PDB file of C-alpha atoms in Angstrom:
ATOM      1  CA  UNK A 196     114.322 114.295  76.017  1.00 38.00           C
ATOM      2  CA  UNK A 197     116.872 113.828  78.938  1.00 41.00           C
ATOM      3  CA  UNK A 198     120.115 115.570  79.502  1.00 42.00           C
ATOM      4  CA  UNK A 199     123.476 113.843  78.744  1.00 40.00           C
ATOM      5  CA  UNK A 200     124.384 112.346  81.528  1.00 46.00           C
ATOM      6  CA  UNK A 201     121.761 113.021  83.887  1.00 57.00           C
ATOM      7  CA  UNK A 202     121.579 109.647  84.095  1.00 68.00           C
ATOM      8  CA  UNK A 203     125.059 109.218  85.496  1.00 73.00           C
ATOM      9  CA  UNK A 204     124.955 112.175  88.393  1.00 90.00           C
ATOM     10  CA  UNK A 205     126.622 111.424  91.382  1.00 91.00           C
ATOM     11  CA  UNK A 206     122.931 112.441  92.988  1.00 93.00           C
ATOM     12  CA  UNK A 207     120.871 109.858  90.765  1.00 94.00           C
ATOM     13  CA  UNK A 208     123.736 107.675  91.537  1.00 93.00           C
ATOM     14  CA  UNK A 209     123.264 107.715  95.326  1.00 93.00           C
ATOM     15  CA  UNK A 210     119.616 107.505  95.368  1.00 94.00           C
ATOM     16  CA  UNK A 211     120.779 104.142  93.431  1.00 94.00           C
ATOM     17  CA  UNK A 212     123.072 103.434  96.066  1.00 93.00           C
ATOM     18  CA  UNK A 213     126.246 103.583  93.270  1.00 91.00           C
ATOM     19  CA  UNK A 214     124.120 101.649  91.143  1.00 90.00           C
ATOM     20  CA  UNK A 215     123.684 102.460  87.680  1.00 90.00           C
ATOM     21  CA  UNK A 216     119.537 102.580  86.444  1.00 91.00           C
ATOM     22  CA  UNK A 217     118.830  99.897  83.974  1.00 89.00           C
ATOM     23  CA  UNK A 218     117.097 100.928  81.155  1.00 90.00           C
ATOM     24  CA  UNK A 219     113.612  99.776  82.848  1.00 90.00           C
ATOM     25  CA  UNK A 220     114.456 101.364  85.807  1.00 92.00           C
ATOM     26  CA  UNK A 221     115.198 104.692  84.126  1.00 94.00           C
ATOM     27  CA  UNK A 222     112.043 104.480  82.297  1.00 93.00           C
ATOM     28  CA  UNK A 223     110.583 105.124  85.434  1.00 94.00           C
ATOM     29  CA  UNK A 224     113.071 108.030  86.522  1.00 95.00           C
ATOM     30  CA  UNK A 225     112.194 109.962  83.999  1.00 94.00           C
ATOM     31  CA  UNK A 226     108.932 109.194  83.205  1.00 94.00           C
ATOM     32  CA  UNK A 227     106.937 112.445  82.533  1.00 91.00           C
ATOM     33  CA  UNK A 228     104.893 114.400  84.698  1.00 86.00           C
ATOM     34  CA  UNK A 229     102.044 112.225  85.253  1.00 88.00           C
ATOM     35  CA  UNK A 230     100.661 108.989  86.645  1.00 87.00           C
ATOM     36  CA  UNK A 231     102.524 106.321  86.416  1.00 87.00           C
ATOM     37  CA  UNK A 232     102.193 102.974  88.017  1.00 88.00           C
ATOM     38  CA  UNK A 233     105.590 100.354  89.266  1.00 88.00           C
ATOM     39  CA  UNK A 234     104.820  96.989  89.891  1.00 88.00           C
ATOM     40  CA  UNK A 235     106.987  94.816  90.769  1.00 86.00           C
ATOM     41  CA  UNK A 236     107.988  92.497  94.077  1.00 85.00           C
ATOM     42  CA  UNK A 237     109.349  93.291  97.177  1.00 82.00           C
ATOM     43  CA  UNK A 238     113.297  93.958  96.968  1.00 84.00           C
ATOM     44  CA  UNK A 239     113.079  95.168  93.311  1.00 85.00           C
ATOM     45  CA  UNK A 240     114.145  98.833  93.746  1.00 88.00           C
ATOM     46  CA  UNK A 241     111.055 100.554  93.763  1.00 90.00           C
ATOM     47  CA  UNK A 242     112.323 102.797  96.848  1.00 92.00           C
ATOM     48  CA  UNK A 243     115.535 104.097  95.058  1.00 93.00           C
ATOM     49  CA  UNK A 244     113.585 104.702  91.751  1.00 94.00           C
ATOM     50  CA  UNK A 245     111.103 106.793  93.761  1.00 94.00           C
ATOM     51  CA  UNK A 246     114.362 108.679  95.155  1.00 95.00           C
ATOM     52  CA  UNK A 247     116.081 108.721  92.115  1.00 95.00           C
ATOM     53  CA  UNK A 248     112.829 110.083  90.158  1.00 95.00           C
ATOM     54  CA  UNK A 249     112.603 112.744  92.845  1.00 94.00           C
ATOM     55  CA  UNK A 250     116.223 114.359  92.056  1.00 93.00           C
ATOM     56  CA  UNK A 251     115.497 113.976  88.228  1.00 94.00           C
ATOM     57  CA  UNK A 252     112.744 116.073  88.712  1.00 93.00           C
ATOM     58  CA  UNK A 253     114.580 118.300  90.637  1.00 92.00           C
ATOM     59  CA  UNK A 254     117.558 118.157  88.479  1.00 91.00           C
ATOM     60  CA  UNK A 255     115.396 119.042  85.294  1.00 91.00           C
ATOM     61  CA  UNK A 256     113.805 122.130  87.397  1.00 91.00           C
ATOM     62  CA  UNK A 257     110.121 120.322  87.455  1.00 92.00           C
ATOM     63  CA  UNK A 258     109.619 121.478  91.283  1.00 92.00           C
ATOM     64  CA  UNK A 259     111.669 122.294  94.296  1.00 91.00           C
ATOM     65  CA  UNK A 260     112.244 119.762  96.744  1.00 93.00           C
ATOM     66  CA  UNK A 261     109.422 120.614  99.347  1.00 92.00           C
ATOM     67  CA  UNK A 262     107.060 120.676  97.092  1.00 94.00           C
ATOM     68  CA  UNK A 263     107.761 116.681  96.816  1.00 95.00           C
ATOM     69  CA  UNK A 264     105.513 114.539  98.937  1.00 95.00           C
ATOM     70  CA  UNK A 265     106.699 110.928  99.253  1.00 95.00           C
ATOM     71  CA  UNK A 266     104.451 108.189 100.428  1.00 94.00           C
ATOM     72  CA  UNK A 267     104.811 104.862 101.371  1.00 91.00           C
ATOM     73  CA  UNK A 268     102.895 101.889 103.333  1.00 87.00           C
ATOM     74  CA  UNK A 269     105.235 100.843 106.107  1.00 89.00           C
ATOM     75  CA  UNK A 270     107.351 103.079 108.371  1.00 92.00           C
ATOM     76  CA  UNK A 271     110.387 101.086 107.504  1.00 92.00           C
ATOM     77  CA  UNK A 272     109.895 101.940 104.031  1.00 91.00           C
ATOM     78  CA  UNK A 273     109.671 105.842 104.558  1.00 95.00           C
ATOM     79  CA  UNK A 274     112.500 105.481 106.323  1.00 95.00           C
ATOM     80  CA  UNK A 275     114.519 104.082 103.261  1.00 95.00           C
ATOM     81  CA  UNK A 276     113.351 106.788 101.256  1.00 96.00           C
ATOM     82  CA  UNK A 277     114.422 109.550 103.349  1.00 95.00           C
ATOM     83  CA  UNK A 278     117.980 108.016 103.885  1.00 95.00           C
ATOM     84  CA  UNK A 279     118.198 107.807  99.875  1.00 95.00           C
ATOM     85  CA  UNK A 280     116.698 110.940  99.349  1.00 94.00           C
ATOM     86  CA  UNK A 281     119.207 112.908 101.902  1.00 92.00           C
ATOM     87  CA  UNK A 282     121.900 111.252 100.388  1.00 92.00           C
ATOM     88  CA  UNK A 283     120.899 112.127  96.625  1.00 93.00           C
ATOM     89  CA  UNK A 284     120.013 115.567  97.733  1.00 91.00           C
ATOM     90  CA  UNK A 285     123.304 116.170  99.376  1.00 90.00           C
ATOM     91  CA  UNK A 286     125.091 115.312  96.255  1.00 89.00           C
ATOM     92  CA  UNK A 287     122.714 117.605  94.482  1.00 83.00           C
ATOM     93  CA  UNK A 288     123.206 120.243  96.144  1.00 78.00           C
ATOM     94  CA  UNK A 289     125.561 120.257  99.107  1.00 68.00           C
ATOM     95  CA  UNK A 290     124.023 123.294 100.742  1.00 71.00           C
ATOM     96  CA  UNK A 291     120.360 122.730  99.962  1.00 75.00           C
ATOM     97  CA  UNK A 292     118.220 123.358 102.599  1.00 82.00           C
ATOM     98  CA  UNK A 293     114.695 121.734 102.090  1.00 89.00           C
ATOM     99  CA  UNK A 294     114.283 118.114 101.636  1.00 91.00           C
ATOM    100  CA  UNK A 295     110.908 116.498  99.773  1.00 94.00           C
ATOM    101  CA  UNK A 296     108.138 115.046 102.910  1.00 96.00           C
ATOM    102  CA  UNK A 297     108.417 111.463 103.063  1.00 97.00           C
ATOM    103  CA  UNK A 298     105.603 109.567 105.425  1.00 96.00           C
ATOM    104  CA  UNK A 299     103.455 106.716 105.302  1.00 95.00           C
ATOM    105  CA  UNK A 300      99.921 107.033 103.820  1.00 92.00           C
ATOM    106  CA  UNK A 301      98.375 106.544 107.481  1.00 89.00           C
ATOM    107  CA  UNK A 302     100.365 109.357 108.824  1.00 92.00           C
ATOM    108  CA  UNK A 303      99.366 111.514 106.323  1.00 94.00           C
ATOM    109  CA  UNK A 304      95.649 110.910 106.338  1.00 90.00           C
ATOM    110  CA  UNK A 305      95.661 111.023 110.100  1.00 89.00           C
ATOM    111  CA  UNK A 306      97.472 114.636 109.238  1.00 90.00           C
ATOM    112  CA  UNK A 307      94.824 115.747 106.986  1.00 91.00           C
ATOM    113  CA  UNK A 308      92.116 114.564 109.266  1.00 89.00           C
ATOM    114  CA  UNK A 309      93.559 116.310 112.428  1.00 89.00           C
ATOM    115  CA  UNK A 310      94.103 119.574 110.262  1.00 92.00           C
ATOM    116  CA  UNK A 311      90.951 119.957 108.510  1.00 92.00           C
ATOM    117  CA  UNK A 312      88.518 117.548 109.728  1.00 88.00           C
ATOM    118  CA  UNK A 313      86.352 119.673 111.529  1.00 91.00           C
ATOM    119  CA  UNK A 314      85.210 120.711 107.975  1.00 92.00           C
ATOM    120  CA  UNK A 315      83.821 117.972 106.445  1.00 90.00           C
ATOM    121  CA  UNK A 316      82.508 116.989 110.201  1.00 90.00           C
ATOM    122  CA  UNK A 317      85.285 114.677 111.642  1.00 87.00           C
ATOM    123  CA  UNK A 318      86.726 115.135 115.083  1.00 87.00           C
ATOM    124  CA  UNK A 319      89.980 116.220 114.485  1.00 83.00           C
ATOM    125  CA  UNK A 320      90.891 113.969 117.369  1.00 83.00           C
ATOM    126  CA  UNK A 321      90.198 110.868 115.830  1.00 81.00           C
ATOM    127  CA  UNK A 322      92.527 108.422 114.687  1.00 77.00           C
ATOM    128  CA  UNK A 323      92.763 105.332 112.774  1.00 75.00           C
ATOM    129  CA  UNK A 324      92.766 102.028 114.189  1.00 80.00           C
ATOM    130  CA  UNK A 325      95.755  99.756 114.604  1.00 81.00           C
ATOM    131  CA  UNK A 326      95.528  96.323 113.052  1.00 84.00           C
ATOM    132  CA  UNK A 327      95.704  94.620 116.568  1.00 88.00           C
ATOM    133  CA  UNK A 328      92.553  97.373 117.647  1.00 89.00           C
ATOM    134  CA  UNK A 329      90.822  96.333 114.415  1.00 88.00           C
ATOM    135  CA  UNK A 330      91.266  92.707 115.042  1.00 88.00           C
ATOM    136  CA  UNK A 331      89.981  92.970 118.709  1.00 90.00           C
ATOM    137  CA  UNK A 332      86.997  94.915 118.118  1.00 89.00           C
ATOM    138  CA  UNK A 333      85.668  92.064 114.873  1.00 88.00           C
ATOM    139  CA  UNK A 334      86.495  89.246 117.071  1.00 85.00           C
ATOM    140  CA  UNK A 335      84.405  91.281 120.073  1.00 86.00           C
ATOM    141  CA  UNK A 336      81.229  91.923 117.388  1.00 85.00           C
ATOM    142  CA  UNK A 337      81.148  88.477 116.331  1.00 81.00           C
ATOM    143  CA  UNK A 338      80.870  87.340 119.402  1.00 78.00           C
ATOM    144  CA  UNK A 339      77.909  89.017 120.124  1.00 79.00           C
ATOM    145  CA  UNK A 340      76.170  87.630 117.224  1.00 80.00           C
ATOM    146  CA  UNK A 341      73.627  84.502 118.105  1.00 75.00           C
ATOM    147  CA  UNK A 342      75.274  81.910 115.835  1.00 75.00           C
ATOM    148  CA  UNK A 343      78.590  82.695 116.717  1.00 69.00           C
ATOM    149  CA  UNK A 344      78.249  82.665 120.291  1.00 67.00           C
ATOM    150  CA  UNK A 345      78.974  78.639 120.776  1.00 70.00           C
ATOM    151  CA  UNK A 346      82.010  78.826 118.504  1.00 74.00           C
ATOM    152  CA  UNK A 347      85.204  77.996 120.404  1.00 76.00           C
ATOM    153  CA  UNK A 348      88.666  80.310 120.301  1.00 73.00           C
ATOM    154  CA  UNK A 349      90.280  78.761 116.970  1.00 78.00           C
ATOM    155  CA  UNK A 350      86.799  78.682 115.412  1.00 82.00           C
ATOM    156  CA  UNK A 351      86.661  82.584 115.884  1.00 80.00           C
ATOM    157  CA  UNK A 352      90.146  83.605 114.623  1.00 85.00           C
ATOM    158  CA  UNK A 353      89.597  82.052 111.810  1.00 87.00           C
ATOM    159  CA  UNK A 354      86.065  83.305 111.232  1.00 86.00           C
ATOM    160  CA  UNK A 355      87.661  87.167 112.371  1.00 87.00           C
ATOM    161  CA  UNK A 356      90.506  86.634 109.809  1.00 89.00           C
ATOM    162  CA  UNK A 357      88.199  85.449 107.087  1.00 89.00           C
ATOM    163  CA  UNK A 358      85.517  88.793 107.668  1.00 87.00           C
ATOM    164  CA  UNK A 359      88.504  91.050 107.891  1.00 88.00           C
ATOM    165  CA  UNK A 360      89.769  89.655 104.863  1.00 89.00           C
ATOM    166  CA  UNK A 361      86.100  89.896 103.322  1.00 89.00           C
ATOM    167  CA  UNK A 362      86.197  94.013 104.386  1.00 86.00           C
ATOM    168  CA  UNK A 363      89.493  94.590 102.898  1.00 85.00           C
ATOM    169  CA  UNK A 364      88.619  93.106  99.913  1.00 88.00           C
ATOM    170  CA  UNK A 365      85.478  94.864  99.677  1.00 87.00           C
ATOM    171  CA  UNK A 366      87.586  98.131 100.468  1.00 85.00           C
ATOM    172  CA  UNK A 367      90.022  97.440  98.128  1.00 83.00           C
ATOM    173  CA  UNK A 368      87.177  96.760  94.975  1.00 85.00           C
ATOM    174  CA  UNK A 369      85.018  99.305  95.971  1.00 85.00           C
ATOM    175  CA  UNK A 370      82.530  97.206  96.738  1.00 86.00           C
ATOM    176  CA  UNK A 371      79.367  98.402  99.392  1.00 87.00           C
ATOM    177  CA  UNK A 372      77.962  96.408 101.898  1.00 82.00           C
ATOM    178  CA  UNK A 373      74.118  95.855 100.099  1.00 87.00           C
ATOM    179  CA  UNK A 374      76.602  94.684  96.603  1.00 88.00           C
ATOM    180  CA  UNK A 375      77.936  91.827  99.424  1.00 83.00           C
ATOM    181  CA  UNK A 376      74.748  90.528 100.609  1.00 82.00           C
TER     182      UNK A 376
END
C-alpha cells in the first residue's frame, strides 16, 4: 500500500531527475523491506531508483536517513548517487541535516578492515590491491614459474589476463582452488 501521490513528490521526482517512475521502475521504489535484486544494463536508471527508493523509505518513516548505507562499484557511480540523493533530500526536507552514506564497496570493506580488523587477525593497515598492483604481481609469479619462463611479452599478458580472469571467476562462483585442479 503506497500513499497517493508519493509517487509524484517533488523529492522522488528529483532523485528521478524530473522524471516520472514507470511502473517497473516504481516497482522497485517501493519494493518492501527486503532483498531485492535490479538487473538491468548500464544507463538504465538503476542509480536514481536506488535514490528514489531511499526517500520512499524515508518518506514512509521506514528509517532515518543515516541509517541508509548506499553502495556502489565505481567511484563515479557513488558520486551520482550522492548528487541525486542531496537533491531528493533537499526537497524532502529543506532543513534536514543527515544525509544516507554513499561509498563504493572497496571503500567500505577497506573501512571495516581498518576499524575492526585486528579482531578477526588482520592488520588494520592493510589494504586492497589496485587492479594495475594485481596485474603486476600475476604477471611477476608467472614468470617465475619453469614453463613460463621462455614465453615472450604478448605471450604473458595474455596468459596474466586469462589466470586473472580464471581467479575472478572462481571468486565470483565460489569456487576453491583443489575444485579447479
Amino acid at each position: 500500500m503506497r500513499l497517493v501521490g508519493v509517487r509524484s513528490s517533488p523529492a522522488i521526482r528529483a532523485a528521478m531527475r524530473d522524471n516520472e517512475p514507470t511502473d517497473e521502475q516504481w516497482a522497485a521504489i517501493s519494493h518492501p523491506a527486503e532483498p531485492l535484486a535490479i538487473i538491468a544494463g548500464a544507463g538504465s536508471g538503476k542509480t536514481a531508483i536506488m535514490a528514489a527508493r531511499m526517500v520512499w523509505m524515508v518518506q514512509e518513516g521506514w528509517v532515518r536517513p543515516s541509517r541508509i548505507l548506499g553502495l556502489t562499484f565505481t567511484k563515479k557511480a557513488a558520486g551520482e548517487l550522492e548528487q541525486r540523493i542531496a537533491a531528493a533530500f533537499h526537497e524532502l526536507d529543506r532543513n534536514l541535516s543527515e544525509l544516507p552514506m554513499v561509498t563504493t564497496y572497496n571503500s567500505f570493506a577497506d573501512g571495516i578492515v581498518r576499524e575492526h580488523g585486528v579482531r578477526v587477525g588482520i592488520d588494520p593497515e592493510s589494504s586492497l590491491l589496485t587492479q594495475a598492483q594485481t596485474w603486476q604481481l600475476v604477471a611477476e609469479s608467472l614468470n617465475h614459474i619453469e614453463p613460463f619462463e621462455a614465453i615472450d611479452s604478448r605471450s604473458m599478458s595474455s596468459l596474466t589476463r586469462n589466470a586473472l580472469g580464471l581467479a575472478d571467476q572462481c571468486a565470483n562462483n565460489y569456487v576453491a582452488p583443489d575444485q579447479v585442479r
